[in-house]
Short mmCIF file of C-alpha atoms and ligand atoms in Angstrom, two decimals:
data_model
loop_
_atom_site.label_atom_id
_atom_site.label_comp_id
_atom_site.label_asym_id
_atom_site.label_seq_id
_atom_site.Cartn_x
_atom_site.Cartn_y
_atom_site.Cartn_z
CA MET A 1 32.72 24.05 -37.98
CA ASN A 2 29.07 24.34 -37.03
CA MET A 3 29.63 24.87 -33.33
CA PRO A 4 30.52 28.56 -33.33
CA ILE A 5 27.48 29.30 -35.48
CA ILE A 6 25.12 27.60 -33.07
CA ASN A 7 26.70 29.34 -30.12
CA PHE A 8 26.50 32.56 -31.95
CA THR A 9 22.79 32.20 -32.74
CA LEU A 10 21.96 31.08 -29.20
CA ILE A 11 23.80 33.92 -27.59
CA ASN A 12 22.07 36.31 -29.91
CA ASN A 13 18.75 34.74 -29.12
CA LEU A 14 18.64 35.64 -25.45
CA PRO A 15 14.95 34.89 -24.82
CA LEU A 16 15.36 31.38 -26.23
CA LEU A 17 18.52 30.81 -24.21
CA SER A 18 16.95 31.88 -20.96
CA THR A 19 13.85 29.80 -21.59
CA LEU A 20 16.03 26.77 -22.19
CA LEU A 21 18.01 27.44 -19.06
CA ILE A 22 14.97 27.92 -16.86
CA THR A 23 13.26 24.82 -18.25
CA SER A 24 16.26 22.63 -17.57
CA LEU A 25 16.66 24.06 -14.08
CA LEU A 26 12.99 23.42 -13.33
CA LEU A 27 13.26 19.91 -14.73
CA CYS A 28 16.26 19.19 -12.52
CA PHE A 29 14.46 20.62 -9.51
CA PHE A 30 11.37 18.46 -10.01
CA MET A 31 13.38 15.35 -10.72
CA ILE A 32 15.42 15.77 -7.55
CA LYS A 33 12.31 16.60 -5.58
CA ARG A 34 10.43 13.57 -6.92
CA THR A 35 13.15 11.09 -6.12
CA SER A 36 13.75 12.48 -2.66
CA CYS A 37 10.04 12.13 -1.84
CA ARG A 38 9.97 8.50 -2.77
CA VAL A 39 9.58 6.14 0.14
CA TYR A 40 11.39 2.82 0.24
CA LEU A 41 10.94 -0.18 2.45
CA ILE A 42 14.43 -1.37 3.26
CA ASP A 43 13.34 -4.48 5.11
CA TYR A 44 10.99 -5.72 7.82
CA ALA A 45 10.95 -8.41 10.49
CA CYS A 46 8.14 -10.49 11.96
CA TYR A 47 8.37 -11.75 15.51
CA LYS A 48 8.24 -15.51 15.96
CA PRO A 49 7.48 -16.45 19.57
CA PRO A 50 9.35 -19.35 21.19
CA ASP A 51 7.96 -22.84 20.60
CA THR A 52 7.09 -23.08 24.27
CA GLN A 53 4.25 -20.62 23.64
CA MET A 54 2.74 -22.66 20.84
CA CYS A 55 -0.65 -24.12 21.66
CA THR A 56 -3.30 -26.27 20.07
CA ARG A 57 -6.99 -25.46 20.08
CA GLU A 58 -7.55 -28.48 22.27
CA PHE A 59 -5.07 -27.14 24.81
CA MET A 60 -6.87 -23.79 24.88
CA ILE A 61 -10.19 -25.47 25.50
CA LYS A 62 -8.68 -27.57 28.29
CA LYS A 63 -7.19 -24.44 29.85
CA ALA A 64 -10.52 -22.67 29.64
CA ILE A 65 -12.32 -25.60 31.31
CA HIS A 66 -9.64 -25.84 33.97
CA SER A 67 -9.84 -22.14 34.83
CA GLY A 68 -13.43 -22.58 35.97
CA LEU A 69 -14.18 -19.07 34.69
CA PHE A 70 -16.49 -20.01 31.87
CA SER A 71 -19.94 -21.53 31.67
CA GLU A 72 -20.77 -24.68 29.74
CA GLU A 73 -22.36 -22.62 26.95
CA THR A 74 -19.32 -20.39 26.57
CA LEU A 75 -17.04 -23.40 26.30
CA ASP A 76 -19.37 -24.87 23.73
CA PHE A 77 -19.28 -21.62 21.80
CA MET A 78 -15.49 -21.66 21.93
CA LYS A 79 -15.39 -25.15 20.43
CA LYS A 80 -17.78 -24.11 17.66
CA VAL A 81 -15.76 -21.01 16.81
CA PHE A 82 -12.55 -23.05 16.68
CA GLY A 83 -14.22 -25.46 14.29
CA LYS A 84 -15.04 -22.69 11.82
CA SER A 85 -12.34 -20.11 12.40
CA GLY A 86 -9.66 -21.32 10.00
CA ILE A 87 -7.13 -21.25 12.85
CA GLY A 88 -4.68 -24.15 13.18
CA ASP A 89 -2.90 -25.83 16.07
CA SER A 90 0.41 -24.00 16.05
CA THR A 91 -0.51 -20.42 16.97
CA TYR A 92 1.08 -18.65 19.94
CA LEU A 93 -0.50 -17.65 23.21
CA SER A 94 1.03 -15.16 25.63
CA GLU A 95 3.23 -16.66 28.35
CA VAL A 96 1.04 -15.78 31.28
CA TYR A 97 -1.92 -17.81 30.00
CA LEU A 98 0.19 -20.94 29.72
CA LYS A 99 0.67 -20.94 33.47
CA GLN A 100 -1.84 -21.85 36.12
CA VAL A 101 -3.10 -18.31 36.59
CA SER A 102 -6.21 -16.53 35.53
CA VAL A 103 -5.23 -13.00 36.39
CA ALA A 104 -2.67 -11.10 34.36
CA TYR A 105 -0.78 -8.21 35.89
CA MET A 106 0.71 -5.17 34.20
CA LYS A 107 4.14 -6.79 34.32
CA ASP A 108 2.78 -9.71 32.26
CA SER A 109 1.51 -7.41 29.52
CA ARG A 110 4.75 -5.49 29.58
CA ARG A 111 6.73 -8.70 29.24
CA GLU A 112 4.66 -9.77 26.26
CA MET A 113 5.11 -6.40 24.55
CA GLU A 114 8.84 -6.38 25.24
CA MET A 115 9.22 -9.83 23.76
CA SER A 116 7.35 -9.14 20.54
CA VAL A 117 8.34 -5.50 20.00
CA PHE A 118 12.00 -5.75 20.98
CA GLY A 119 12.20 -9.18 19.35
CA SER A 120 11.13 -7.83 15.97
CA ILE A 121 13.19 -4.61 16.22
CA ASP A 122 16.35 -6.52 17.21
CA MET A 123 15.94 -8.74 14.20
CA LEU A 124 15.31 -5.79 11.88
CA LEU A 125 18.37 -3.89 13.08
CA LYS A 126 20.50 -6.96 12.60
CA LYS A 127 19.15 -7.53 9.09
CA THR A 128 19.56 -3.94 7.91
CA SER A 129 22.63 -2.88 9.95
CA VAL A 130 21.04 0.53 10.45
CA ARG A 131 22.44 2.37 13.46
CA CYS A 132 19.90 3.38 16.10
CA GLU A 133 21.15 6.98 16.12
CA ASP A 134 20.24 7.29 12.43
CA ILE A 135 16.55 6.62 13.04
CA GLY A 136 14.75 9.96 12.88
CA ILE A 137 11.09 8.89 12.91
CA LEU A 138 9.33 6.29 15.04
CA VAL A 139 5.67 5.33 14.59
CA VAL A 140 4.26 2.63 16.87
CA ASN A 141 0.74 1.24 16.71
CA CYS A 142 -0.86 -1.02 19.27
CA CYS A 143 -4.57 -1.04 19.93
CA ILE A 144 -5.11 -2.24 23.48
CA TYR A 145 -1.81 -1.87 25.30
CA ASN A 146 -1.77 1.72 26.49
CA THR A 147 0.58 2.58 29.29
CA MET A 148 2.77 5.39 30.55
CA PRO A 149 5.44 6.07 29.46
CA SER A 150 4.13 4.88 26.12
CA LEU A 151 5.27 1.94 24.06
CA SER A 152 7.12 4.37 21.77
CA SER A 153 9.03 5.70 24.80
CA MET A 154 9.88 2.14 25.79
CA ILE A 155 11.48 1.75 22.36
CA VAL A 156 13.31 5.08 22.49
CA ASN A 157 14.65 4.14 25.92
CA ARG A 158 15.76 0.65 25.02
CA TYR A 159 17.47 1.57 21.74
CA LYS A 160 18.68 4.98 22.93
CA LEU A 161 17.20 6.74 19.91
CA ARG A 162 18.41 10.32 19.45
CA ASP A 163 16.77 13.10 21.47
CA GLY A 164 15.31 14.79 18.41
CA VAL A 165 13.48 11.63 17.31
CA ILE A 166 9.94 12.30 16.05
CA SER A 167 7.78 9.66 17.73
CA TYR A 168 4.12 8.79 17.61
CA ASN A 169 2.24 6.14 19.58
CA LEU A 170 -1.08 5.19 17.96
CA VAL A 171 -3.49 3.41 20.31
CA GLY A 172 -7.05 2.17 20.00
CA MET A 173 -6.98 2.14 16.21
CA GLY A 174 -7.65 -1.55 15.56
CA CYS A 175 -6.32 -3.91 12.95
CA SER A 176 -6.01 -1.30 10.19
CA ALA A 177 -3.59 0.83 12.22
CA GLY A 178 -0.48 -0.89 10.84
CA LEU A 179 -1.05 0.53 7.38
CA MET A 180 -2.12 3.86 8.85
CA ALA A 181 1.23 3.95 10.60
CA ILE A 182 2.87 3.37 7.21
CA GLY A 183 0.76 6.23 5.80
CA LEU A 184 1.78 8.54 8.66
CA ALA A 185 5.46 7.64 8.25
CA GLU A 186 5.15 8.29 4.52
CA GLN A 187 3.78 11.78 5.18
CA LEU A 188 6.52 12.53 7.70
CA LEU A 189 9.11 11.39 5.19
CA GLN A 190 7.80 13.97 2.72
CA VAL A 191 9.00 16.77 5.00
CA HIS A 192 11.97 15.20 6.75
CA HIS A 193 14.49 14.46 4.08
CA ASP A 194 17.31 11.98 4.32
CA SER A 195 15.65 10.02 7.15
CA TYR A 196 14.92 6.56 8.36
CA ALA A 197 11.46 5.81 9.76
CA LEU A 198 10.90 2.83 12.02
CA VAL A 199 7.30 1.55 12.09
CA VAL A 200 6.30 -1.01 14.72
CA SER A 201 2.97 -2.87 14.66
CA ALA A 202 2.09 -4.85 17.77
CA GLU A 203 -0.81 -6.06 19.87
CA SER A 204 -1.24 -7.33 23.40
CA ILE A 205 -3.00 -10.64 23.94
CA THR A 206 -2.52 -10.47 27.67
CA GLU A 207 -4.67 -7.37 27.94
CA ASN A 208 -7.20 -8.61 25.41
CA CYS A 209 -8.38 -11.61 27.37
CA TYR A 210 -12.03 -11.47 28.35
CA VAL A 211 -13.08 -13.57 31.33
CA GLY A 212 -16.86 -13.44 31.11
CA ASP A 213 -19.77 -15.22 29.51
CA ASP A 214 -20.94 -12.72 26.92
CA ARG A 215 -20.35 -14.55 23.67
CA SER A 216 -20.23 -11.38 21.60
CA LYS A 217 -17.09 -10.49 23.57
CA PHE A 218 -15.60 -13.95 23.54
CA LEU A 219 -14.62 -14.00 19.89
CA THR A 220 -11.37 -12.11 20.39
CA ASN A 221 -10.27 -14.75 22.94
CA CYS A 222 -10.65 -17.38 20.25
CA LEU A 223 -9.00 -15.66 17.30
CA PHE A 224 -6.42 -13.35 18.70
CA ARG A 225 -2.76 -14.43 18.96
CA VAL A 226 0.74 -13.15 19.76
CA GLY A 227 2.61 -11.40 16.95
CA GLY A 228 4.40 -8.22 15.99
CA ALA A 229 6.36 -6.65 13.16
CA ALA A 230 8.96 -3.94 12.67
CA ILE A 231 9.40 -2.15 9.36
CA LEU A 232 12.19 0.17 8.24
CA LEU A 233 11.31 2.89 5.71
CA SER A 234 13.70 5.38 4.20
CA ASN A 235 13.77 8.30 1.77
CA ARG A 236 17.56 8.45 1.62
CA ARG A 237 18.94 8.42 -1.90
CA SER A 238 21.72 6.06 -0.93
CA ASP A 239 19.18 3.43 0.14
CA HIS A 240 17.31 3.20 -3.15
CA HIS A 241 19.32 0.24 -4.32
CA ALA A 242 19.43 -1.67 -1.07
CA SER A 243 15.67 -1.54 -0.47
CA LYS A 244 13.17 -4.34 -1.01
CA TYR A 245 10.08 -2.37 -2.00
CA GLU A 246 9.03 1.07 -3.14
CA LEU A 247 5.82 2.58 -1.82
CA LEU A 248 3.40 3.37 -4.66
CA HIS A 249 0.01 4.16 -3.09
CA THR A 250 -1.64 4.53 0.29
CA VAL A 251 -5.42 4.87 0.57
CA HIS A 252 -7.23 5.25 3.89
CA THR A 253 -10.98 5.21 4.43
CA ASN A 254 -12.69 6.01 7.72
CA GLU A 255 -16.39 5.26 8.16
CA ALA A 256 -16.62 6.15 11.85
CA HIS A 257 -19.20 8.82 11.01
CA SER A 258 -21.73 6.00 10.60
CA ASN A 259 -23.19 4.68 13.88
CA LEU A 260 -23.40 1.15 12.55
CA SER A 261 -19.72 1.14 11.61
CA TYR A 262 -18.71 2.87 14.80
CA ASN A 263 -20.51 0.44 17.09
CA CYS A 264 -19.71 -2.87 15.41
CA ILE A 265 -16.42 -3.50 17.29
CA ILE A 266 -16.40 -1.71 20.61
CA GLN A 267 -14.67 -2.10 23.96
CA GLU A 268 -17.08 -1.99 26.89
CA GLU A 269 -18.08 -3.73 30.11
CA ASP A 270 -20.50 -6.63 30.19
CA TYR A 271 -23.45 -6.91 32.59
CA ALA A 272 -21.04 -7.88 35.40
CA GLY A 273 -18.56 -5.08 34.79
CA ARG A 274 -15.91 -7.16 33.06
CA ILE A 275 -14.19 -5.42 30.16
CA GLY A 276 -14.22 -7.03 26.74
CA ILE A 277 -14.43 -6.22 23.05
CA THR A 278 -17.90 -6.66 21.62
CA VAL A 279 -18.01 -7.79 18.01
CA THR A 280 -21.55 -7.47 16.63
CA LYS A 281 -23.19 -9.12 13.67
CA HIS A 282 -23.01 -5.79 11.83
CA LEU A 283 -19.29 -6.43 11.34
CA PHE A 284 -19.81 -7.80 7.84
CA LYS A 285 -21.93 -4.93 6.66
CA ALA A 286 -19.56 -2.33 8.11
CA ALA A 287 -16.48 -4.11 6.79
CA PHE A 288 -17.79 -4.34 3.26
CA THR A 289 -19.02 -0.78 3.12
CA VAL A 290 -15.60 0.52 4.05
CA VAL A 291 -13.68 -1.97 1.94
CA THR A 292 -15.79 -1.19 -1.12
CA SER A 293 -15.29 2.53 -0.83
CA ASN A 294 -11.57 2.16 -0.27
CA VAL A 295 -11.14 -0.30 -3.11
CA THR A 296 -13.05 2.01 -5.45
CA THR A 297 -10.55 4.78 -4.71
CA LEU A 298 -7.60 2.45 -5.08
CA ALA A 299 -8.99 0.89 -8.26
CA ASN A 300 -9.05 4.32 -9.81
CA LEU A 301 -5.34 4.66 -9.07
CA ILE A 302 -4.15 1.24 -10.16
CA LEU A 303 -6.48 -0.25 -12.78
CA PRO A 304 -5.65 0.13 -16.46
CA ALA A 305 -8.10 2.12 -18.64
CA ARG A 306 -9.58 -1.04 -20.19
CA GLU A 307 -10.77 -2.39 -16.83
CA LYS A 308 -12.14 0.98 -15.74
CA LEU A 309 -14.07 1.28 -18.99
CA LYS A 310 -15.66 -2.15 -18.54
CA TYR A 311 -16.64 -1.22 -14.99
CA VAL A 312 -18.22 2.08 -16.02
CA ALA A 313 -20.05 0.47 -18.96
CA ASN A 314 -21.49 -2.17 -16.62
CA TYR A 315 -22.46 0.49 -14.08
CA VAL A 316 -24.28 2.59 -16.68
CA ALA A 317 -26.00 -0.45 -18.17
CA ASN A 318 -27.19 -1.54 -14.72
CA ASN A 319 -28.54 1.92 -14.00
CA ILE A 320 -30.49 2.05 -17.22
CA ALA A 321 -31.79 -1.47 -16.74
CA THR A 322 -33.06 -0.79 -13.22
CA LYS A 323 -34.61 2.51 -14.34
CA LEU A 324 -36.56 0.71 -17.06
CA ARG A 325 -37.50 -2.28 -14.95
CA PRO A 326 -36.75 -1.95 -11.21
CA THR A 327 -37.03 -5.72 -10.72
CA THR A 328 -34.15 -6.49 -13.10
CA LYS A 329 -31.49 -8.70 -11.59
CA VAL A 330 -28.28 -6.80 -12.21
CA TRP A 331 -24.93 -8.38 -12.82
CA GLN A 332 -22.10 -6.48 -11.20
CA TYR A 333 -18.86 -6.41 -13.12
CA VAL A 334 -15.92 -7.19 -10.83
CA PRO A 335 -12.76 -5.61 -12.23
CA ASN A 336 -9.86 -7.98 -12.80
CA TYR A 337 -7.43 -6.79 -10.13
CA ASN A 338 -4.90 -9.36 -11.25
CA VAL A 339 -3.92 -7.08 -14.11
CA ALA A 340 -3.01 -4.30 -11.68
CA VAL A 341 -1.39 -6.20 -8.79
CA ASP A 342 0.58 -9.43 -8.59
CA HIS A 343 -0.07 -10.25 -4.93
CA PHE A 344 -3.07 -9.51 -2.76
CA LEU A 345 -2.61 -9.60 1.03
CA PRO A 346 -5.76 -8.78 3.01
CA HIS A 347 -5.79 -8.74 6.83
CA VAL A 348 -6.52 -12.26 8.13
CA GLY A 349 -9.63 -11.28 10.14
CA GLY A 350 -11.39 -14.62 10.38
CA LYS A 351 -12.33 -17.24 7.80
CA PRO A 352 -15.84 -15.91 7.05
CA VAL A 353 -14.42 -12.44 6.39
CA LEU A 354 -11.85 -13.84 3.97
CA ASP A 355 -14.48 -15.93 2.15
CA GLU A 356 -16.66 -12.89 1.66
CA LEU A 357 -13.76 -10.73 0.53
CA GLN A 358 -12.67 -13.30 -2.03
CA LYS A 359 -16.19 -13.43 -3.46
CA LYS A 360 -16.54 -9.65 -3.62
CA LEU A 361 -13.18 -8.92 -5.21
CA GLY A 362 -13.07 -11.96 -7.47
CA PHE A 363 -9.67 -13.29 -6.41
CA ASP A 364 -8.85 -16.96 -6.92
CA ASP A 365 -7.73 -19.41 -4.21
CA MET A 366 -4.08 -18.89 -5.03
CA ALA A 367 -4.39 -15.14 -4.40
CA MET A 368 -5.98 -15.74 -0.99
CA GLU A 369 -3.44 -18.37 0.06
CA ALA A 370 -1.09 -16.09 2.03
CA SER A 371 -3.92 -14.75 4.20
CA ARG A 372 -5.52 -18.12 4.84
CA MET A 373 -2.22 -19.75 5.73
CA THR A 374 -1.23 -16.88 8.03
CA LEU A 375 -4.56 -17.20 9.82
CA TYR A 376 -4.01 -20.93 10.14
CA ARG A 377 -0.40 -20.74 11.31
CA PHE A 378 -0.27 -17.55 13.39
CA GLY A 379 -3.92 -16.68 14.08
CA ASN A 380 -5.28 -13.14 14.00
CA THR A 381 -2.27 -11.09 15.14
CA SER A 382 -4.14 -7.84 14.41
CA SER A 383 -2.19 -5.09 12.63
CA SER A 384 0.96 -7.16 12.12
CA SER A 385 -0.76 -10.00 10.23
CA ILE A 386 -0.20 -8.41 6.79
CA TRP A 387 3.57 -8.63 7.36
CA TYR A 388 3.42 -12.37 8.05
CA GLU A 389 1.50 -12.63 4.78
CA LEU A 390 4.17 -10.74 2.87
CA ALA A 391 6.79 -12.99 4.48
CA TYR A 392 4.76 -15.98 3.27
CA ILE A 393 4.91 -15.05 -0.40
CA GLU A 394 8.59 -14.13 -0.03
CA ALA A 395 9.38 -17.49 1.55
CA LYS A 396 7.53 -19.19 -1.31
CA GLY A 397 9.85 -17.35 -3.71
CA ARG A 398 6.93 -15.66 -5.45
CA VAL A 399 8.12 -12.05 -5.22
CA LYS A 400 9.90 -11.11 -8.44
CA LYS A 401 11.45 -7.79 -9.36
CA GLY A 402 8.77 -5.32 -10.45
CA ASP A 403 5.88 -7.21 -8.79
CA ARG A 404 3.17 -5.08 -7.22
CA VAL A 405 1.95 -6.11 -3.79
CA TRP A 406 -1.36 -4.90 -2.33
CA GLN A 407 -1.72 -5.06 1.45
CA MET A 408 -5.16 -4.34 2.85
CA ALA A 409 -6.18 -4.01 6.49
CA PHE A 410 -9.54 -3.25 8.05
CA GLY A 411 -10.72 -2.99 11.60
CA SER A 412 -12.68 -1.19 14.27
CA GLY A 413 -13.91 2.29 13.48
CA PHE A 414 -14.68 1.05 10.82
CA LYS A 415 -11.54 1.81 8.86
CA CYS A 416 -9.81 0.32 5.88
CA SER A 417 -6.32 1.02 4.55
CA SER A 418 -4.65 -0.19 1.42
CA VAL A 419 -0.99 0.10 0.54
CA VAL A 420 0.59 -0.86 -2.77
CA TRP A 421 4.33 -1.62 -3.06
CA ARG A 422 6.55 -2.43 -5.97
CA ALA A 423 9.32 -4.99 -5.47
CA ARG A 424 12.71 -3.47 -6.29
CA ARG A 425 14.32 -6.88 -6.58
CA THR A 426 13.56 -10.56 -6.58
CA VAL A 427 13.45 -11.55 -2.93
CA ASP A 428 15.84 -14.32 -1.95
CA TYR A 429 16.02 -16.84 0.84
CA ASP A 430 16.06 -15.21 4.25
CA GLU A 431 16.73 -17.22 7.37
CA THR A 432 14.96 -14.72 9.63
CA ASN A 433 11.70 -15.09 7.72
CA PRO A 434 9.17 -16.58 10.20
CA TRP A 435 8.17 -19.21 7.62
CA THR A 436 11.70 -20.40 6.88
CA GLY A 437 12.15 -24.07 7.59
CA GLU A 438 8.48 -24.90 7.34
CA ILE A 439 7.30 -23.19 4.16
CA ASP A 440 7.40 -26.38 2.12
CA GLY A 441 4.61 -27.77 4.28
CA PHE A 442 2.26 -25.04 3.04
CA PRO A 443 -0.40 -24.55 1.79
CA VAL A 444 -2.30 -27.01 3.95
CA GLN A 445 -5.91 -27.99 3.54
CA VAL A 446 -7.80 -26.18 6.31
CA ASP A 447 -10.71 -28.27 7.51
CA CYS A 448 -13.64 -26.22 8.64
CA ASP A 449 -17.04 -27.30 9.89
CA ASP A 450 -19.99 -26.45 7.71
CA GLY A 451 -23.22 -24.89 8.82
CA PRO A 452 -24.20 -21.44 10.04
CA LEU A 453 -21.67 -19.51 12.05
CA PRO A 454 -21.99 -19.17 15.78
CA PHE A 455 -20.14 -15.84 15.51
CA PHE A 456 -21.68 -12.66 16.76
CA GLU A 457 -24.60 -14.16 18.68
CA SER A 458 -24.99 -11.88 21.61
CA SER A 459 -25.88 -13.69 24.79
CA LYS A 460 -26.85 -10.52 26.60
C1 NAG B 1 -25.83 7.97 16.31
O1 NAG B 1 -25.39 7.89 17.67
C2 NAG B 1 -25.49 9.10 18.38
C3 NAG B 1 -24.82 8.92 19.73
O2 NAG B 1 -25.10 7.69 20.29
C4 NAG B 1 -26.96 9.50 18.49
O3 NAG B 1 -27.08 10.73 19.18
C5 NAG B 1 -27.52 9.66 17.08
O4 NAG B 1 -28.91 9.94 17.15
C6 NAG B 1 -27.29 8.39 16.27
N1 NAG B 1 -27.70 8.62 14.89
C7 NAG B 1 -28.51 7.80 14.23
C8 NAG B 1 -28.82 8.18 12.84
O5 NAG B 1 -28.97 6.81 14.73
C1 NAG B 2 -9.04 -9.91 14.71
O1 NAG B 2 -8.59 -9.44 15.95
C2 NAG B 2 -8.96 -8.11 16.25
C3 NAG B 2 -8.33 -7.69 17.53
O2 NAG B 2 -8.95 -8.24 18.64
C4 NAG B 2 -10.46 -7.99 16.32
O3 NAG B 2 -10.82 -6.64 16.55
C5 NAG B 2 -11.04 -8.46 15.03
O4 NAG B 2 -12.45 -8.47 15.14
C6 NAG B 2 -10.56 -9.86 14.72
N1 NAG B 2 -11.11 -10.26 13.47
C7 NAG B 2 -12.21 -11.02 13.40
C8 NAG B 2 -12.75 -11.27 12.06
O5 NAG B 2 -12.71 -11.48 14.38
C1 NAG B 3 -6.49 8.60 0.53
C2 NAG B 3 -7.74 8.28 -0.19
O1 NAG B 3 -7.81 8.36 -1.37
N1 NAG B 3 -8.76 7.87 0.58
C3 NAG B 3 -10.05 7.57 0.05
C4 NAG B 3 -10.55 6.20 0.50
O2 NAG B 3 -11.86 6.01 0.08
C5 NAG B 3 -12.75 7.05 0.40
C6 NAG B 3 -14.10 6.69 -0.08
O3 NAG B 3 -14.11 6.37 -1.43
C7 NAG B 3 -12.31 8.39 -0.16
O4 NAG B 3 -13.23 9.40 0.18
C8 NAG B 3 -10.96 8.70 0.38
O5 NAG B 3 -10.51 9.91 -0.15
#
């Protein structure tokens, strides 16, 4: 009975009708646009090298002695670093250095890259059943291995990706490049709808080996290990339900404008013309400047109002206190990040970096476990290490539907990137997870020597 009256009034009220129509159209438009811009992580795969490449610290020292390339002091330094690094006895070295050779050729580096990059992509394709011809975007990051045709071309060639594939090959960008690659893929997915983006994070150990006596360049020999990861992102509507995570935030900070930051990790020749990567003692300062500024930006995005308020109140109080009495010892309020994220996964770096980070951000031992165990088990695998960490918490069965995961990577430049994901489902057992079969043995107690660090002493 009422219907005709309503219709009648609406039709008579043309301005109201058109406003309603336009509003609903706009609403539909924005809703469709929003969902199509969302980026999902369908799945990822971490490369696990064959057991034959596993090596203990003792073996590495023996190899180094045997090679006759290093002085007594350098070998001593190596032992000291191993004692304090947080690295265990089951990390992987590249094939060539297990043999009786001291010179690596281009074919050795290529072989290493093929093993880790193709190994992780093969596994990812098998897990996700995505067809190669459906991949529209490819972003590869690898710091040191830079050849022609590029690593991204090697991938396009091997998997016969389509000729219109949009591909980028990021080199020289350090350990934070993996999350930058995610950021770049995210931006590309904003303009290329209905696409899959394959992101590959890798590093070459073969090309990273330094055969000289400058201790400030020797650190990478001690910490750096074989690893790689492949990640499949998508903005396709049909993939929303099948995906593991949804991308919530990406925050990138670049401090390369500062000379101190710029020079603290740098590739150069030593006094005898041998190429190596110098890591200076300014690393800590540079790392924490960039991490702090990035975290501040991220905190603004993720922290609830209550935590922000406490932080601001503390900041204002400190300012007033130091104005009144410059000698006042201020107490810095560290926001409780546990209310905003469920899992924190910082780049493994080295043990001292993790210790400092834990202190600064106020995370407990449990929160740092994934990073410490990844460092222990796989070493510093550069930009792919954050994926081994994510695999760790998945293997432990800790990722529940709705959980927020914060991955953070920092490295030369100095740059820092943070990415926050939300789990779309509770992650189940996965036999291709690199920790499967051994996860119950973790966490382990990592024994480290006490005393001041031998890191970063330049012997120039
Ligand atoms: C930074 O480095 C550049 C190039 O080496 C140099 O020209 C400049 O003076 C440096 N700036 C400062 C503040 O030291
Ligand atoms: C981890 O490895 C990368 C790559 O060689 C290196 O740049 C970085 O300094 C390492 N981290 C630490 C804390 O040594
Ligand atoms: C993307 C983003 O928000 N990046 C920020 C990271 O941190 C620096 C310093 O706080 C900001 O200037 C960037 O905008």
